[in-house]
Amino acid sequence: MMSIAQALFTFAVCFPYARAAELPSKSTTVGALLVGWGLSMLIFGILCLQTWLYFSRYVTDSPWIKVLVSLLWVLEVGHQLAIGHACWRYLVVDYGSLIAILTEKTVASLGAVVILGVIVGTMVKIFLGWRIYKVSGRYEWIVIVSLLALAQMALGIAFAVQSVTLTVDRLVILTTLPTIALSLGAATDVIIALVLSFYLHTMRTGYQRSERLIDKLIIFSVNTGALTSAFSLSVAILFRLMPDNFVFISIYFLVCKLYSNSCLATLNSRRVSGRGRDHESRSYSSSHALSFRAPHRASNVPVNVAAIKQAQSVICIGVHHETEIAQDHESIPSGRMSNQEVERPDKYDQSASW
């Protein structure tokens, strides 16, 4: 019979090879982590550009919206730093050792990535719920959206706290929490897109200008909701199918930044197409004087002296221009319309108040 010492020696020699046969490939672990970090940096750069555009163009916005944008950017900075720390740990400190990566406890920065991500997602969803309220005038929608977003945030924080106490290869026992949280987030995104599109559709007036604007708003809302919900569902599906690698984590890196960018894109797109610059509305007028003098008359033509004096006087024709410039949806001008259009009803003016 094999002695205990020989058995232990055989196990010590064979275990690394048996474990290596079960390990996922580097392309789906550290490789996926590196790709996710690079894509998140790219989207973070776009977010920084959108933040700069917002503060440079919309200086007259409400203070609470400026606070929202500032908080989103600060949270995204922390989110990106947490991603960088996790990548440093797994790509540099544990370089080349998949066994160490999978058998060590999940690095705390990954838990921070999840917590910051659900906080950002909740803030953006509540803001979108406020948009629905501004369009529909119904408080219940912002309450429903807020409750769904807060429920997802609670589940996400619970998963993050539990995940840092487990090794990466043991995260499979927590698949229920993130699956419910991500599915709830995707459902909330779909609800927001559908409800907002419905109320925008009910505000059609039949006039070409308003129809074009409402069509663009509906398309933008649907595309935004479809993109974020698709990424959330992708993370949930990949986590259930491949919980022992980092593919789902690399995609989750992008979800948070998609929410922030969608919020900034919503704020920065508050411009009537082809019109406006920086302020909500502005009117200006200019007058140009055109001078004319009476032409020279022959000396033998009898003229009226009073008429000559009147003709010799300078005739000033005042040309008055009044231009309305509208830049965001919060203030749609209701000034002069063309001959083919009539004054728009108050209902349409409210449709762009968000």
Coordinates of C-alpha atoms in Angstrom, one line a residue:
M1 CA 0.0 0.0 0.0
M2 CA 1.0 3.6 -0.6
S3 CA 2.3 5.3 2.5
I4 CA 0.8 8.5 3.7
A5 CA 4.0 10.4 2.8
Q6 CA 3.8 9.0 -0.8
A7 CA 0.2 10.0 -1.1
L8 CA 0.9 13.5 0.1
F9 CA 3.8 13.8 -2.3
T10 CA 1.6 12.6 -5.2
F11 CA -1.1 15.1 -4.3
A12 CA 1.3 18.0 -4.0
V13 CA 2.9 17.2 -7.4
C14 CA -0.4 16.5 -9.3
F15 CA -2.7 19.1 -7.8
P16 CA -1.2 22.1 -9.7
Y17 CA -1.6 20.3 -13.0
A18 CA -5.2 19.2 -12.2
R19 CA -6.1 22.7 -11.1
A20 CA -4.4 24.2 -14.2
A21 CA -6.6 22.1 -16.4
E22 CA -9.7 23.6 -14.8
L23 CA -8.5 27.2 -14.9
P24 CA -10.0 29.6 -17.4
S25 CA -7.8 31.0 -20.1
K26 CA -5.9 34.3 -19.6
S27 CA -7.9 35.9 -22.4
T28 CA -11.1 35.6 -20.5
T29 CA -9.6 36.7 -17.1
V30 CA -6.8 39.2 -17.2
G31 CA -7.3 39.8 -20.9
A32 CA -10.9 40.7 -20.4
L33 CA -10.0 42.9 -17.5
L34 CA -7.5 44.8 -19.6
V35 CA -10.0 45.3 -22.4
G36 CA -12.7 46.5 -20.0
W37 CA -10.2 49.0 -18.4
G38 CA -9.3 50.4 -21.8
L39 CA -12.9 50.8 -22.9
S40 CA -13.9 52.4 -19.6
M41 CA -11.1 54.9 -20.0
L42 CA -12.4 55.8 -23.5
I43 CA -15.9 56.3 -22.3
F44 CA -14.7 58.3 -19.3
G45 CA -12.9 60.6 -21.7
I46 CA -16.1 61.2 -23.5
L47 CA -17.8 61.9 -20.2
C48 CA -15.2 64.5 -19.3
L49 CA -15.8 66.2 -22.7
Q50 CA -19.5 66.2 -22.2
T51 CA -19.1 67.7 -18.7
W52 CA -16.9 70.5 -20.0
L53 CA -19.4 71.2 -22.8
Y54 CA -22.3 71.3 -20.2
F55 CA -20.6 73.8 -17.9
S56 CA -19.4 76.0 -20.8
R57 CA -22.7 76.2 -22.5
Y58 CA -25.4 76.0 -19.9
V59 CA -24.3 78.6 -17.4
T60 CA -27.9 79.6 -16.6
D61 CA -29.1 76.1 -15.6
S62 CA -30.7 75.4 -12.3
P63 CA -28.1 75.0 -9.5
W64 CA -29.4 71.5 -8.6
I65 CA -28.7 70.3 -12.1
K66 CA -25.2 71.6 -11.9
V67 CA -24.8 69.8 -8.6
L68 CA -26.0 66.6 -10.2
V69 CA -23.5 66.9 -13.0
S70 CA -20.7 67.6 -10.6
L71 CA -21.5 64.7 -8.4
L72 CA -21.7 62.3 -11.4
W73 CA -18.3 63.4 -12.6
V74 CA -16.7 63.1 -9.1
L75 CA -18.3 59.6 -8.7
E76 CA -17.0 58.6 -12.1
V77 CA -13.5 59.7 -11.2
G78 CA -13.7 57.4 -8.1
H79 CA -15.1 54.7 -10.3
Q80 CA -12.3 54.9 -12.7
L81 CA -9.7 55.0 -9.9
A82 CA -11.2 51.8 -8.4
I83 CA -11.1 50.1 -11.8
G84 CA -7.4 51.1 -12.1
H85 CA -6.6 49.7 -8.7
A86 CA -8.3 46.4 -9.5
C87 CA -6.4 46.1 -12.8
W88 CA -3.1 46.9 -11.0
R89 CA -3.7 44.2 -8.5
Y90 CA -4.6 41.5 -11.0
L91 CA -2.4 42.5 -13.9
V92 CA 0.7 43.6 -12.0
V93 CA 0.8 42.3 -8.4
D94 CA -0.6 38.8 -9.4
Y95 CA 0.9 38.8 -12.8
G96 CA 0.9 35.4 -14.5
S97 CA -0.6 33.6 -11.5
L98 CA -4.2 32.7 -12.3
I99 CA -4.4 30.4 -9.3
A100 CA -3.5 33.4 -7.0
I101 CA -6.1 35.6 -8.8
L102 CA -8.9 33.0 -8.4
T103 CA -8.1 31.8 -4.9
E104 CA -7.5 35.1 -3.2
K105 CA -10.3 37.2 -1.8
T106 CA -11.9 39.6 -4.2
V107 CA -10.0 42.8 -4.1
A108 CA -11.9 45.6 -2.3
S109 CA -11.7 48.0 -5.2
L110 CA -14.0 45.7 -7.3
G111 CA -16.5 46.1 -4.5
A112 CA -16.1 49.8 -4.7
V113 CA -16.7 49.6 -8.5
V114 CA -20.0 47.9 -7.9
I115 CA -21.1 50.4 -5.2
L116 CA -20.2 53.5 -7.1
G117 CA -21.8 52.0 -10.2
V118 CA -25.2 51.4 -8.6
I119 CA -25.1 54.9 -6.9
V120 CA -24.5 56.6 -10.3
G121 CA -27.2 54.4 -12.0
T122 CA -29.7 55.3 -9.2
M123 CA -29.0 59.1 -9.6
V124 CA -29.5 59.0 -13.3
K125 CA -32.7 56.9 -13.1
I126 CA -34.2 59.4 -10.6
F127 CA -33.3 62.2 -12.9
L128 CA -35.0 60.5 -15.8
G129 CA -38.0 59.9 -13.6
W130 CA -38.1 63.7 -13.0
R131 CA -38.1 64.1 -16.8
I132 CA -41.1 61.9 -17.0
Y133 CA -42.8 64.0 -14.4
K134 CA -42.0 67.2 -16.2
V135 CA -43.5 65.8 -19.4
S136 CA -46.5 64.1 -18.0
G137 CA -47.2 66.1 -14.8
R138 CA -47.8 62.8 -12.9
Y139 CA -45.9 62.3 -9.6
E140 CA -46.5 58.6 -9.5
W141 CA -44.0 57.9 -12.2
I142 CA -41.1 59.5 -10.4
V143 CA -42.1 57.6 -7.3
I144 CA -42.2 54.3 -9.2
V145 CA -38.8 54.9 -10.9
S146 CA -37.2 56.0 -7.7
L147 CA -38.4 52.9 -5.8
L148 CA -37.1 50.6 -8.5
A149 CA -33.8 52.4 -8.7
L150 CA -33.3 52.3 -4.9
A151 CA -34.2 48.6 -4.8
Q152 CA -31.5 47.9 -7.4
M153 CA -29.0 50.0 -5.4
A154 CA -29.7 48.1 -2.2
L155 CA -29.2 44.7 -4.0
G156 CA -26.0 46.0 -5.6
I157 CA -24.5 47.2 -2.4
A158 CA -25.4 43.9 -0.7
F159 CA -23.6 42.0 -3.4
A160 CA -20.6 44.2 -3.2
V161 CA -20.2 43.8 0.5
Q162 CA -20.6 40.0 0.3
S163 CA -18.3 39.6 -2.7
V164 CA -15.2 41.0 -1.0
T165 CA -15.4 38.3 1.6
L166 CA -15.2 35.5 -1.0
T167 CA -12.6 34.4 -3.5
V168 CA -13.2 35.0 -7.2
D169 CA -14.0 31.4 -7.9
R170 CA -16.6 31.3 -5.1
L171 CA -18.6 34.3 -6.5
V172 CA -20.8 31.7 -8.2
I173 CA -22.8 31.3 -4.9
L174 CA -23.9 35.0 -5.2
T175 CA -25.4 34.8 -8.7
T176 CA -28.9 35.4 -7.4
L177 CA -28.3 38.9 -6.1
P178 CA -26.6 40.5 -9.1
T179 CA -29.0 38.7 -11.5
I180 CA -32.0 40.3 -9.8
A181 CA -30.3 43.7 -9.4
L182 CA -29.2 43.9 -13.1
S183 CA -32.6 42.6 -14.4
L184 CA -34.4 45.1 -12.2
G185 CA -32.2 47.9 -13.6
A186 CA -32.8 46.8 -17.2
A187 CA -36.6 46.7 -16.5
T188 CA -36.4 50.2 -15.1
D189 CA -34.6 51.5 -18.2
V190 CA -37.2 50.0 -20.4
I191 CA -40.1 51.4 -18.4
I192 CA -38.5 54.9 -18.5
A193 CA -38.0 54.7 -22.3
L194 CA -41.5 53.5 -23.0
V195 CA -43.3 55.9 -20.6
L196 CA -41.4 58.9 -21.8
S197 CA -42.0 58.0 -25.4
F198 CA -45.7 57.5 -24.8
Y199 CA -46.1 61.0 -23.2
L200 CA -44.0 62.6 -25.9
H201 CA -46.2 60.9 -28.5
T202 CA -49.4 62.3 -27.0
M203 CA -48.0 65.8 -27.3
R204 CA -47.9 65.8 -31.1
T205 CA -49.5 68.9 -32.6
G206 CA -49.5 68.1 -36.3
Y207 CA -47.1 70.9 -37.2
Q208 CA -43.9 70.0 -39.0
R209 CA -41.5 71.7 -36.6
S210 CA -42.9 70.2 -33.5
E211 CA -43.3 66.7 -35.1
R212 CA -39.6 66.7 -36.0
L213 CA -38.5 67.7 -32.5
I214 CA -40.8 65.1 -30.8
D215 CA -39.6 62.4 -33.1
K216 CA -36.0 63.1 -32.2
L217 CA -36.7 63.1 -28.5
I218 CA -38.5 59.7 -28.8
I219 CA -35.7 58.2 -30.8
F220 CA -33.1 59.5 -28.3
S221 CA -35.1 58.1 -25.3
V222 CA -35.6 54.7 -26.8
N223 CA -32.0 54.3 -27.9
T224 CA -30.7 55.4 -24.5
G225 CA -32.9 52.9 -22.6
A226 CA -32.2 50.1 -25.0
L227 CA -28.4 50.6 -24.7
T228 CA -28.2 50.6 -20.9
S229 CA -30.7 47.8 -20.5
A230 CA -28.9 45.6 -23.1
F231 CA -25.6 46.0 -21.3
S232 CA -27.2 45.3 -17.9
L233 CA -28.8 42.1 -19.2
S234 CA -25.5 41.1 -20.8
V235 CA -23.7 41.4 -17.5
A236 CA -26.4 39.3 -15.8
I237 CA -26.3 36.6 -18.4
L238 CA -22.5 36.4 -18.6
F239 CA -22.2 36.2 -14.8
R240 CA -24.5 33.2 -14.6
L241 CA -22.8 31.5 -17.5
M242 CA -19.2 32.3 -16.7
P243 CA -18.9 33.4 -13.1
D244 CA -15.3 32.1 -12.9
N245 CA -13.8 34.7 -15.2
F246 CA -13.7 38.5 -15.7
V247 CA -15.8 38.9 -18.8
F248 CA -18.9 40.0 -17.0
I249 CA -16.7 42.4 -14.9
S250 CA -15.2 44.0 -17.9
I251 CA -18.7 44.8 -19.4
Y252 CA -19.9 46.0 -16.0
F253 CA -17.1 48.6 -16.0
L254 CA -18.9 50.2 -18.9
V255 CA -22.5 50.2 -17.6
C256 CA -21.9 53.0 -15.0
K257 CA -20.3 55.3 -17.6
L258 CA -23.1 54.6 -20.1
Y259 CA -25.6 56.0 -17.5
S260 CA -23.5 59.1 -16.8
N261 CA -23.0 59.7 -20.5
S262 CA -26.7 59.3 -21.3
C263 CA -27.5 61.9 -18.6
L264 CA -25.0 64.4 -19.9
A265 CA -26.1 63.7 -23.5
T266 CA -29.7 64.5 -22.4
L267 CA -28.6 67.8 -20.9
N268 CA -26.3 68.8 -23.7
S269 CA -28.9 68.0 -26.4
R270 CA -31.4 70.6 -25.2
R271 CA -31.1 72.6 -28.3
V272 CA -33.6 73.2 -31.1
S273 CA -32.0 71.8 -34.2
G274 CA -30.1 74.4 -36.2
R275 CA -30.9 77.2 -33.8
G276 CA -29.5 78.7 -30.7
R277 CA -26.1 79.0 -29.1
D278 CA -25.6 79.3 -25.4
H279 CA -28.6 80.8 -23.6
E280 CA -32.1 79.6 -23.3
S281 CA -33.5 82.4 -25.3
R282 CA -32.3 85.7 -26.6
S283 CA -33.8 88.4 -28.7
Y284 CA -32.1 91.2 -30.4
S285 CA -33.1 94.0 -32.8
S286 CA -31.2 96.2 -35.2
S287 CA -32.2 99.2 -37.2
H288 CA -30.6 100.3 -40.4
A289 CA -31.3 103.7 -41.9
L290 CA -31.5 104.0 -45.7
S291 CA -31.2 107.5 -47.1
F292 CA -32.7 108.7 -50.3
R293 CA -32.8 112.1 -51.9
A294 CA -35.0 113.4 -54.6
P295 CA -33.6 113.2 -58.1
H296 CA -32.4 116.3 -60.0
R297 CA -35.2 118.0 -61.9
A298 CA -35.0 120.2 -65.0
S299 CA -35.2 124.0 -64.4
N300 CA -38.1 124.4 -66.8
V301 CA -40.4 121.9 -65.1
P302 CA -42.7 123.7 -62.7
V303 CA -42.6 122.2 -59.3
N304 CA -44.2 122.8 -56.0
V305 CA -41.9 124.5 -53.6
A306 CA -43.3 122.6 -50.6
A307 CA -42.9 119.3 -52.5
I308 CA -39.2 120.2 -53.3
K309 CA -38.5 120.9 -49.7
Q310 CA -40.1 117.7 -48.7
A311 CA -38.3 115.7 -51.3
Q312 CA -34.9 117.2 -50.4
S313 CA -35.2 116.1 -46.9
V314 CA -33.6 112.9 -45.9
I315 CA -36.0 110.0 -45.9
C316 CA -35.2 107.4 -43.2
I317 CA -36.6 104.0 -43.5
G318 CA -36.3 102.0 -40.3
V319 CA -35.9 98.3 -40.9
H320 CA -36.5 96.4 -37.7
H321 CA -35.3 92.8 -37.3
E322 CA -36.4 90.7 -34.4
T323 CA -34.9 87.3 -34.1
E324 CA -35.7 84.6 -31.5
I325 CA -32.9 82.1 -30.7
A326 CA -33.8 79.1 -28.7
Q327 CA -31.2 76.7 -27.5
D328 CA -32.6 74.2 -25.1
H329 CA -35.9 72.5 -24.5
E330 CA -36.6 74.4 -21.3
S331 CA -37.5 77.5 -23.3
I332 CA -39.1 77.0 -26.7
P333 CA -39.8 80.4 -28.2
S334 CA -43.4 81.4 -28.9
G335 CA -42.5 84.4 -31.1
R336 CA -43.5 85.2 -34.6
M337 CA -44.3 82.3 -36.9
S338 CA -44.0 82.0 -40.7
N339 CA -47.0 82.5 -42.9
Q340 CA -47.4 78.8 -43.2
E341 CA -47.5 78.2 -39.5
V342 CA -49.8 79.3 -36.7
E343 CA -49.0 79.9 -33.1
R344 CA -48.2 76.6 -31.3
P345 CA -50.5 75.6 -28.4
D346 CA -49.3 75.8 -24.8
K347 CA -49.4 72.0 -24.7
Y348 CA -46.4 71.7 -27.0
D349 CA -44.5 74.4 -25.1
Q350 CA -44.7 72.2 -22.0
S351 CA -43.5 69.1 -23.9
A352 CA -39.9 70.4 -24.0
S353 CA -39.8 71.8 -20.5
W354 CA -37.5 69.1 -19.3

